[in-house]
Amino acid sequence: MRLSVVIPVYNVAQYLGKCIDSVLTNEYDDYEIILVDDGATDGVCPELCDRYAAQHPDRIRVIHQANQGLGGARNTGLDAATGEYVFFVDSDDTLVPTALQVLDEQIEKTHADIYSFNLYSHDGNGHGNEVQVSGYYPEPFTLKQHPEFLYALPAACARIWKRSLFLQSGIRFPSRVLYEDIRTSVKLFALADSIVTIPQALYEYLARPGSIMRSDNLQRNREILDAFNDLNSWFVRQGLKEQYAQQLCRLAVDHIVLAATVRVARLNPKSELLKEFEQFMQCNFPRYWENPIIGDLPVLHKVLLVLIRHRQYGLVKLLFRLKDGQ
């Protein structure tokens, strides 16, 4: 079998049917769907999964399990998969009608370890845009040839992965944590013998309000530091830390400074988390602002780096209020 589509399911009744249907309506037949009911408590999703499996017994399998979080549910699906490649699809998202065919055509040409493609991000009300998750490269490549791919958007759903990458490396998604994608995708980028980029949006991402943007979950932004401790340790063990030092630094700038720090500053510019982020960067990536590959950041990001370096978190908050027209 060519493709295993793994769909973790947890309390998404209003989206799940559309998600599954978007896979089933692809005019392609060399795939399976594995629905992992991750202990859903809404009283709808488990039965809906079973109903789809009963209607498509040769195509869909269901696994019911106690809740293990998104990473744990993906791992369950991965372990049950039989396809050469695995496609992790979130249950509130959808595929474009030609996604599986396009991927199969690319596999026939190159048989790469990873296929990366763009996302279409939308709010469910007709507003959206295409998100380029990485640069486009016309030929298959390795991370050594294009190290800048290391700081591509790490979303697992924006790729399909050769299942043997997981089996041979032992890499799995961490359970019950945020930032499970960056802890997993970045390692697989480094291990892949070949990566192919596809300059099309094959996946439709529903941008619902993120839980870590809510003030009651502010502290969960700290988990990005756990993710980078994990990455740093792994790259050291693999003997790759020095080779990709600049790229790991840029990755930290993107996710710790320009993402987590900005999220927290916008909600609470006096949060103690901001000091933790600063100390982590000083300890692990001193003088990160002198990294030469920071130079290609957009102007707004460069302005934010200056403000954050000088601890002007109140100005960061004000900047975004002005930008958002508030």
mmCIF file of N, CA, C and O in Angstrom, residues 58-134:
data_model
loop_
_atom_site.group_PDB
_atom_site.id
_atom_site.type_symbol
_atom_site.label_atom_id
_atom_site.label_comp_id
_atom_site.label_asym_id
_atom_site.label_seq_id
_atom_site.Cartn_x
_atom_site.Cartn_y
_atom_site.Cartn_z
ATOM 1 N N ASP A 58 -13.161 -1.716 3.767
ATOM 2 C CA ASP A 58 -11.901 -2.028 3.087
ATOM 3 C C ASP A 58 -10.946 -0.834 3.069
ATOM 4 O O ASP A 58 -9.811 -0.956 2.609
ATOM 5 N N ARG A 59 -11.427 0.304 3.551
ATOM 6 C CA ARG A 59 -10.642 1.534 3.466
ATOM 7 C C ARG A 59 -10.283 2.114 4.840
ATOM 8 O O ARG A 59 -9.220 2.687 5.020
ATOM 9 N N ILE A 60 -11.197 1.953 5.806
ATOM 10 C CA ILE A 60 -11.049 2.658 7.080
ATOM 11 C C ILE A 60 -10.968 1.671 8.234
ATOM 12 O O ILE A 60 -11.752 0.732 8.334
ATOM 13 N N ARG A 61 -9.995 1.916 9.113
ATOM 14 C CA ARG A 61 -9.897 1.198 10.392
ATOM 15 C C ARG A 61 -10.013 2.204 11.523
ATOM 16 O O ARG A 61 -9.569 3.354 11.400
ATOM 17 N N VAL A 62 -10.575 1.757 12.637
ATOM 18 C CA VAL A 62 -10.725 2.614 13.812
ATOM 19 C C VAL A 62 -9.987 1.999 14.986
ATOM 20 O O VAL A 62 -10.065 0.785 15.219
ATOM 21 N N ILE A 63 -9.281 2.832 15.709
ATOM 22 C CA ILE A 63 -8.646 2.416 16.963
ATOM 23 C C ILE A 63 -9.175 3.322 18.059
ATOM 24 O O ILE A 63 -9.065 4.549 17.972
ATOM 25 N N HIS A 64 -9.773 2.715 19.079
ATOM 26 C CA HIS A 64 -10.242 3.470 20.241
ATOM 27 C C HIS A 64 -9.211 3.312 21.359
ATOM 28 O O HIS A 64 -8.773 2.190 21.651
ATOM 29 N N GLN A 65 -8.821 4.408 21.976
ATOM 30 C CA GLN A 65 -7.824 4.333 23.046
ATOM 31 C C GLN A 65 -8.096 5.401 24.097
ATOM 32 O O GLN A 65 -8.801 6.388 23.856
ATOM 33 N N ALA A 66 -7.524 5.199 25.295
ATOM 34 C CA ALA A 66 -7.553 6.243 26.312
ATOM 35 C C ALA A 66 -6.741 7.424 25.804
ATOM 36 O O ALA A 66 -5.795 7.268 25.026
ATOM 37 N N ASN A 67 -7.108 8.600 26.269
ATOM 38 C CA ASN A 67 -6.490 9.819 25.764
ATOM 39 C C ASN A 67 -4.980 9.841 25.984
ATOM 40 O O ASN A 67 -4.497 9.631 27.085
ATOM 41 N N GLN A 68 -4.246 10.102 24.891
ATOM 42 C CA GLN A 68 -2.784 10.222 24.944
ATOM 43 C C GLN A 68 -2.293 11.525 24.319
ATOM 44 O O GLN A 68 -1.093 11.733 24.172
ATOM 45 N N GLY A 69 -3.221 12.388 23.915
ATOM 46 C CA GLY A 69 -2.827 13.626 23.274
ATOM 47 C C GLY A 69 -2.533 13.410 21.803
ATOM 48 O O GLY A 69 -2.463 12.277 21.314
ATOM 49 N N LEU A 70 -2.355 14.525 21.083
ATOM 50 C CA LEU A 70 -2.157 14.445 19.637
ATOM 51 C C LEU A 70 -0.955 13.579 19.268
ATOM 52 O O LEU A 70 -1.039 12.724 18.376
ATOM 53 N N GLY A 71 0.175 13.790 19.948
ATOM 54 C CA GLY A 71 1.365 13.012 19.625
ATOM 55 C C GLY A 71 1.162 11.530 19.858
ATOM 56 O O GLY A 71 1.535 10.695 19.025
ATOM 57 N N GLY A 72 0.541 11.167 20.984
ATOM 58 C CA GLY A 72 0.292 9.764 21.278
ATOM 59 C C GLY A 72 -0.656 9.128 20.290
ATOM 60 O O GLY A 72 -0.489 7.961 19.897
ATOM 61 N N ALA A 73 -1.670 9.890 19.849
ATOM 62 C CA ALA A 73 -2.619 9.363 18.863
ATOM 63 C C ALA A 73 -1.933 9.152 17.516
ATOM 64 O O ALA A 73 -2.183 8.154 16.823
ATOM 65 N N ARG A 74 -1.079 10.074 17.138
ATOM 66 C CA ARG A 74 -0.326 9.883 15.889
ATOM 67 C C ARG A 74 0.554 8.634 15.970
ATOM 68 O O ARG A 74 0.653 7.873 15.004
ATOM 69 N N ASN A 75 1.189 8.441 17.105
ATOM 70 C CA ASN A 75 2.042 7.257 17.261
ATOM 71 C C ASN A 75 1.242 5.966 17.135
ATOM 72 O O ASN A 75 1.704 4.990 16.523
ATOM 73 N N THR A 76 0.056 5.952 17.703
ATOM 74 C CA THR A 76 -0.801 4.772 17.593
ATOM 75 C C THR A 76 -1.128 4.483 16.129
ATOM 76 O O THR A 76 -1.066 3.337 15.670
ATOM 77 N N GLY A 77 -1.483 5.525 15.398
ATOM 78 C CA GLY A 77 -1.781 5.358 13.987
ATOM 79 C C GLY A 77 -0.565 4.922 13.195
ATOM 80 O O GLY A 77 -0.654 4.073 12.293
ATOM 81 N N LEU A 78 0.587 5.490 13.541
ATOM 82 C CA LEU A 78 1.838 5.121 12.872
ATOM 83 C C LEU A 78 2.147 3.639 13.084
ATOM 84 O O LEU A 78 2.525 2.923 12.146
ATOM 85 N N ASP A 79 1.983 3.174 14.298
ATOM 86 C CA ASP A 79 2.275 1.769 14.597
ATOM 87 C C ASP A 79 1.318 0.820 13.890
ATOM 88 O O ASP A 79 1.682 -0.335 13.596
ATOM 89 N N ALA A 80 0.100 1.280 13.610
ATOM 90 C CA ALA A 80 -0.887 0.434 12.939
ATOM 91 C C ALA A 80 -0.807 0.542 11.418
ATOM 92 O O ALA A 80 -1.397 -0.279 10.708
ATOM 93 N N ALA A 81 -0.090 1.525 10.921
ATOM 94 C CA ALA A 81 -0.062 1.800 9.480
ATOM 95 C C ALA A 81 0.640 0.683 8.709
ATOM 96 O O ALA A 81 1.568 0.041 9.202
ATOM 97 N N THR A 82 0.211 0.489 7.470
ATOM 98 C CA THR A 82 0.850 -0.480 6.575
ATOM 99 C C THR A 82 1.382 0.178 5.314
ATOM 100 O O THR A 82 2.037 -0.479 4.507
ATOM 101 N N GLY A 83 1.106 1.447 5.112
ATOM 102 C CA GLY A 83 1.523 2.134 3.898
ATOM 103 C C GLY A 83 3.009 2.434 3.861
ATOM 104 O O GLY A 83 3.680 2.509 4.893
ATOM 105 N N GLU A 84 3.514 2.631 2.655
ATOM 106 C CA GLU A 84 4.915 3.018 2.488
ATOM 107 C C GLU A 84 5.149 4.417 3.050
ATOM 108 O O GLU A 84 6.210 4.702 3.607
ATOM 109 N N TYR A 85 4.141 5.282 2.915
ATOM 110 C CA TYR A 85 4.216 6.652 3.424
ATOM 111 C C TYR A 85 3.064 6.897 4.393
ATOM 112 O O TYR A 85 1.993 6.298 4.267
ATOM 113 N N VAL A 86 3.306 7.822 5.330
ATOM 114 C CA VAL A 86 2.286 8.174 6.321
ATOM 115 C C VAL A 86 1.949 9.651 6.172
ATOM 116 O O VAL A 86 2.842 10.503 6.055
ATOM 117 N N PHE A 87 0.666 9.935 6.178
ATOM 118 C CA PHE A 87 0.141 11.295 6.061
ATOM 119 C C PHE A 87 -0.649 11.565 7.332
ATOM 120 O O PHE A 87 -1.676 10.943 7.589
ATOM 121 N N PHE A 88 -0.160 12.504 8.175
ATOM 122 C CA PHE A 88 -0.839 12.844 9.425
ATOM 123 C C PHE A 88 -1.791 14.012 9.150
ATOM 124 O O PHE A 88 -1.351 15.140 8.899
ATOM 125 N N VAL A 89 -3.087 13.737 9.221
ATOM 126 C CA VAL A 89 -4.107 14.738 8.920
ATOM 127 C C VAL A 89 -4.864 15.065 10.202
ATOM 128 O O VAL A 89 -5.405 14.165 10.857
ATOM 129 N N ASP A 90 -4.901 16.341 10.576
ATOM 130 C CA ASP A 90 -5.657 16.741 11.763
ATOM 131 C C ASP A 90 -7.148 16.720 11.445
ATOM 132 O O ASP A 90 -7.576 17.076 10.336
ATOM 133 N N SER A 91 -7.942 16.333 12.422
ATOM 134 C CA SER A 91 -9.349 16.011 12.156
ATOM 135 C C SER A 91 -10.242 17.220 11.930
ATOM 136 O O SER A 91 -11.415 17.062 11.590
ATOM 137 N N ASP A 92 -9.735 18.432 12.091
ATOM 138 C CA ASP A 92 -10.519 19.615 11.746
ATOM 139 C C ASP A 92 -10.051 20.235 10.428
ATOM 140 O O ASP A 92 -10.515 21.308 10.043
ATOM 141 N N ASP A 93 -9.137 19.556 9.736
ATOM 142 C CA ASP A 93 -8.614 20.036 8.464
ATOM 143 C C ASP A 93 -9.104 19.153 7.323
ATOM 144 O O ASP A 93 -9.746 18.123 7.538
ATOM 145 N N THR A 94 -8.777 19.542 6.095
ATOM 146 C CA THR A 94 -9.206 18.784 4.923
ATOM 147 C C THR A 94 -8.094 18.740 3.881
ATOM 148 O O THR A 94 -7.154 19.543 3.919
ATOM 149 N N LEU A 95 -8.206 17.798 2.959
ATOM 150 C CA LEU A 95 -7.296 17.720 1.825
ATOM 151 C C LEU A 95 -7.950 18.343 0.597
ATOM 152 O O LEU A 95 -9.170 18.314 0.459
ATOM 153 N N VAL A 96 -7.127 18.884 -0.308
ATOM 154 C CA VAL A 96 -7.671 19.335 -1.585
ATOM 155 C C VAL A 96 -8.011 18.090 -2.403
ATOM 156 O O VAL A 96 -7.439 17.007 -2.171
ATOM 157 N N PRO A 97 -8.923 18.200 -3.366
ATOM 158 C CA PRO A 97 -9.420 17.003 -4.070
ATOM 159 C C PRO A 97 -8.375 16.200 -4.833
ATOM 160 O O PRO A 97 -8.601 15.017 -5.106
ATOM 161 N N THR A 98 -7.248 16.822 -5.164
ATOM 162 C CA THR A 98 -6.231 16.107 -5.951
ATOM 163 C C THR A 98 -4.995 15.751 -5.133
ATOM 164 O O THR A 98 -3.998 15.284 -5.690
ATOM 165 N N ALA A 99 -5.034 15.947 -3.821
ATOM 166 C CA ALA A 99 -3.827 15.813 -2.993
ATOM 167 C C ALA A 99 -3.155 14.452 -3.138
ATOM 168 O O ALA A 99 -1.943 14.365 -3.367
ATOM 169 N N LEU A 100 -3.908 13.387 -2.990
ATOM 170 C CA LEU A 100 -3.307 12.054 -3.002
ATOM 171 C C LEU A 100 -2.758 11.692 -4.379
ATOM 172 O O LEU A 100 -1.710 11.044 -4.483
ATOM 173 N N GLN A 101 -3.448 12.116 -5.424
ATOM 174 C CA GLN A 101 -2.941 11.847 -6.769
ATOM 175 C C GLN A 101 -1.624 12.572 -7.021
ATOM 176 O O GLN A 101 -0.682 11.997 -7.585
ATOM 177 N N VAL A 102 -1.571 13.837 -6.632
ATOM 178 C CA VAL A 102 -0.346 14.622 -6.827
ATOM 179 C C VAL A 102 0.817 13.977 -6.079
ATOM 180 O O VAL A 102 1.922 13.839 -6.615
ATOM 181 N N LEU A 103 0.572 13.556 -4.853
ATOM 182 C CA LEU A 103 1.629 12.935 -4.057
ATOM 183 C C LEU A 103 2.086 11.619 -4.690
ATOM 184 O O LEU A 103 3.286 11.332 -4.762
ATOM 185 N N ASP A 104 1.141 10.823 -5.164
ATOM 186 C CA ASP A 104 1.501 9.554 -5.788
ATOM 187 C C ASP A 104 2.348 9.775 -7.046
ATOM 188 O O ASP A 104 3.323 9.053 -7.279
ATOM 189 N N GLU A 105 1.988 10.768 -7.835
ATOM 190 C CA GLU A 105 2.772 11.075 -9.038
ATOM 191 C C GLU A 105 4.200 11.474 -8.679
ATOM 192 O O GLU A 105 5.157 11.078 -9.364
ATOM 193 N N GLN A 106 4.346 12.240 -7.619
ATOM 194 C CA GLN A 106 5.686 12.650 -7.193
ATOM 195 C C GLN A 106 6.493 11.462 -6.670
ATOM 196 O O GLN A 106 7.694 11.349 -6.927
ATOM 197 N N ILE A 107 5.826 10.578 -5.951
ATOM 198 C CA ILE A 107 6.518 9.390 -5.445
ATOM 199 C C ILE A 107 7.011 8.528 -6.605
ATOM 200 O O ILE A 107 8.143 8.019 -6.578
ATOM 201 N N GLU A 108 6.191 8.366 -7.612
ATOM 202 C CA GLU A 108 6.589 7.568 -8.765
ATOM 203 C C GLU A 108 7.844 8.121 -9.436
ATOM 204 O O GLU A 108 8.665 7.375 -9.957
ATOM 205 N N LYS A 109 8.001 9.442 -9.389
ATOM 206 C CA LYS A 109 9.149 10.079 -10.034
ATOM 207 C C LYS A 109 10.426 9.977 -9.204
ATOM 208 O O LYS A 109 11.519 9.809 -9.755
ATOM 209 N N THR A 110 10.320 10.092 -7.874
ATOM 210 C CA THR A 110 11.529 10.305 -7.063
ATOM 211 C C THR A 110 11.715 9.344 -5.897
ATOM 212 O O THR A 110 12.835 9.186 -5.408
ATOM 213 N N HIS A 111 10.651 8.771 -5.363
ATOM 214 C CA HIS A 111 10.745 7.849 -4.219
ATOM 215 C C HIS A 111 11.572 8.450 -3.080
ATOM 216 O O HIS A 111 12.449 7.805 -2.507
ATOM 217 N N ALA A 112 11.272 9.697 -2.746
ATOM 218 C CA ALA A 112 11.987 10.403 -1.684
ATOM 219 C C ALA A 112 11.501 9.956 -0.305
ATOM 220 O O ALA A 112 10.496 9.253 -0.170
ATOM 221 N N ASP A 113 12.223 10.393 0.731
ATOM 222 C CA ASP A 113 11.835 10.074 2.109
ATOM 223 C C ASP A 113 10.748 11.009 2.631
ATOM 224 O O ASP A 113 9.906 10.615 3.448
ATOM 225 N N ILE A 114 10.793 12.275 2.182
ATOM 226 C CA ILE A 114 9.844 13.287 2.651
ATOM 227 C C ILE A 114 9.353 14.092 1.453
ATOM 228 O O ILE A 114 10.157 14.501 0.605
ATOM 229 N N TYR A 115 8.045 14.328 1.407
ATOM 230 C CA TYR A 115 7.463 15.235 0.409
ATOM 231 C C TYR A 115 6.805 16.386 1.166
ATOM 232 O O TYR A 115 5.914 16.170 1.988
ATOM 233 N N SER A 116 7.259 17.595 0.889
ATOM 234 C CA SER A 116 6.783 18.785 1.581
ATOM 235 C C SER A 116 5.959 19.631 0.624
ATOM 236 O O SER A 116 6.340 19.817 -0.536
ATOM 237 N N PHE A 117 4.826 20.146 1.097
ATOM 238 C CA PHE A 117 3.938 20.924 0.234
ATOM 239 C C PHE A 117 3.356 22.081 1.026
ATOM 240 O O PHE A 117 3.524 22.165 2.253
ATOM 241 N N ASN A 118 2.687 22.983 0.342
ATOM 242 C CA ASN A 118 2.141 24.164 0.982
ATOM 243 C C ASN A 118 0.784 23.875 1.633
ATOM 244 O O ASN A 118 0.148 22.852 1.364
ATOM 245 N N LEU A 119 0.355 24.809 2.473
ATOM 246 C CA LEU A 119 -0.932 24.742 3.146
ATOM 247 C C LEU A 119 -1.811 25.886 2.665
ATOM 248 O O LEU A 119 -1.308 26.961 2.317
ATOM 249 N N TYR A 120 -3.101 25.662 2.682
ATOM 250 C CA TYR A 120 -4.043 26.763 2.536
ATOM 251 C C TYR A 120 -4.670 26.979 3.906
ATOM 252 O O TYR A 120 -5.387 26.111 4.414
ATOM 253 N N SER A 121 -4.368 28.102 4.532
ATOM 254 C CA SER A 121 -4.868 28.407 5.872
ATOM 255 C C SER A 121 -6.110 29.284 5.752
ATOM 256 O O SER A 121 -6.099 30.306 5.041
ATOM 257 N N HIS A 122 -7.188 28.887 6.426
ATOM 258 C CA HIS A 122 -8.432 29.649 6.328
ATOM 259 C C HIS A 122 -9.156 29.635 7.670
ATOM 260 O O HIS A 122 -8.857 28.826 8.563
ATOM 261 N N ASP A 123 -10.127 30.534 7.807
ATOM 262 C CA ASP A 123 -10.860 30.654 9.067
ATOM 263 C C ASP A 123 -12.217 29.973 9.028
ATOM 264 O O ASP A 123 -12.994 30.072 9.988
ATOM 265 N N GLY A 124 -12.541 29.293 7.933
ATOM 266 C CA GLY A 124 -13.828 28.621 7.801
ATOM 267 C C GLY A 124 -14.936 29.523 7.294
ATOM 268 O O GLY A 124 -16.061 29.074 7.056
ATOM 269 N N ASN A 125 -14.618 30.809 7.111
ATOM 270 C CA ASN A 125 -15.622 31.777 6.650
ATOM 271 C C ASN A 125 -15.230 32.428 5.328
ATOM 272 O O ASN A 125 -15.659 33.546 5.026
ATOM 273 N N GLY A 126 -14.404 31.732 4.581
ATOM 274 C CA GLY A 126 -14.043 32.247 3.265
ATOM 275 C C GLY A 126 -12.820 33.130 3.228
ATOM 276 O O GLY A 126 -12.459 33.651 2.166
ATOM 277 N N HIS A 127 -12.180 33.328 4.367
ATOM 278 C CA HIS A 127 -10.985 34.155 4.416
ATOM 279 C C HIS A 127 -9.761 33.268 4.632
ATOM 280 O O HIS A 127 -9.732 32.479 5.584
ATOM 281 N N GLY A 128 -8.782 33.395 3.750
ATOM 282 C CA GLY A 128 -7.600 32.555 3.907
ATOM 283 C C GLY A 128 -6.504 32.929 2.942
ATOM 284 O O GLY A 128 -6.644 33.856 2.134
ATOM 285 N N ASN A 129 -5.416 32.217 3.032
ATOM 286 C CA ASN A 129 -4.282 32.458 2.145
ATOM 287 C C ASN A 129 -3.395 31.224 2.098
ATOM 288 O O ASN A 129 -3.415 30.388 3.018
ATOM 289 N N GLU A 130 -2.621 31.111 1.043
ATOM 290 C CA GLU A 130 -1.687 30.006 0.910
ATOM 291 C C GLU A 130 -0.448 30.283 1.748
ATOM 292 O O GLU A 130 0.095 31.389 1.728
ATOM 293 N N VAL A 131 -0.006 29.280 2.491
ATOM 294 C CA VAL A 131 1.174 29.399 3.342
ATOM 295 C C VAL A 131 2.296 28.564 2.739
ATOM 296 O O VAL A 131 2.147 27.346 2.565
ATOM 297 N N GLN A 132 3.396 29.216 2.391
ATOM 298 C CA GLN A 132 4.552 28.494 1.874
ATOM 299 C C GLN A 132 5.347 27.971 3.058
ATOM 300 O O GLN A 132 5.903 28.741 3.833
ATOM 301 N N VAL A 133 5.401 26.671 3.227
ATOM 302 C CA VAL A 133 6.030 26.105 4.418
ATOM 303 C C VAL A 133 7.548 26.040 4.305
ATOM 304 O O VAL A 133 8.247 25.881 5.301
ATOM 305 N N SER A 134 8.059 26.143 3.086
ATOM 306 C CA SER A 134 9.508 26.132 2.879
ATOM 307 C C SER A 134 9.799 26.741 1.521
ATOM 308 O O SER A 134 8.877 27.077 0.769
#
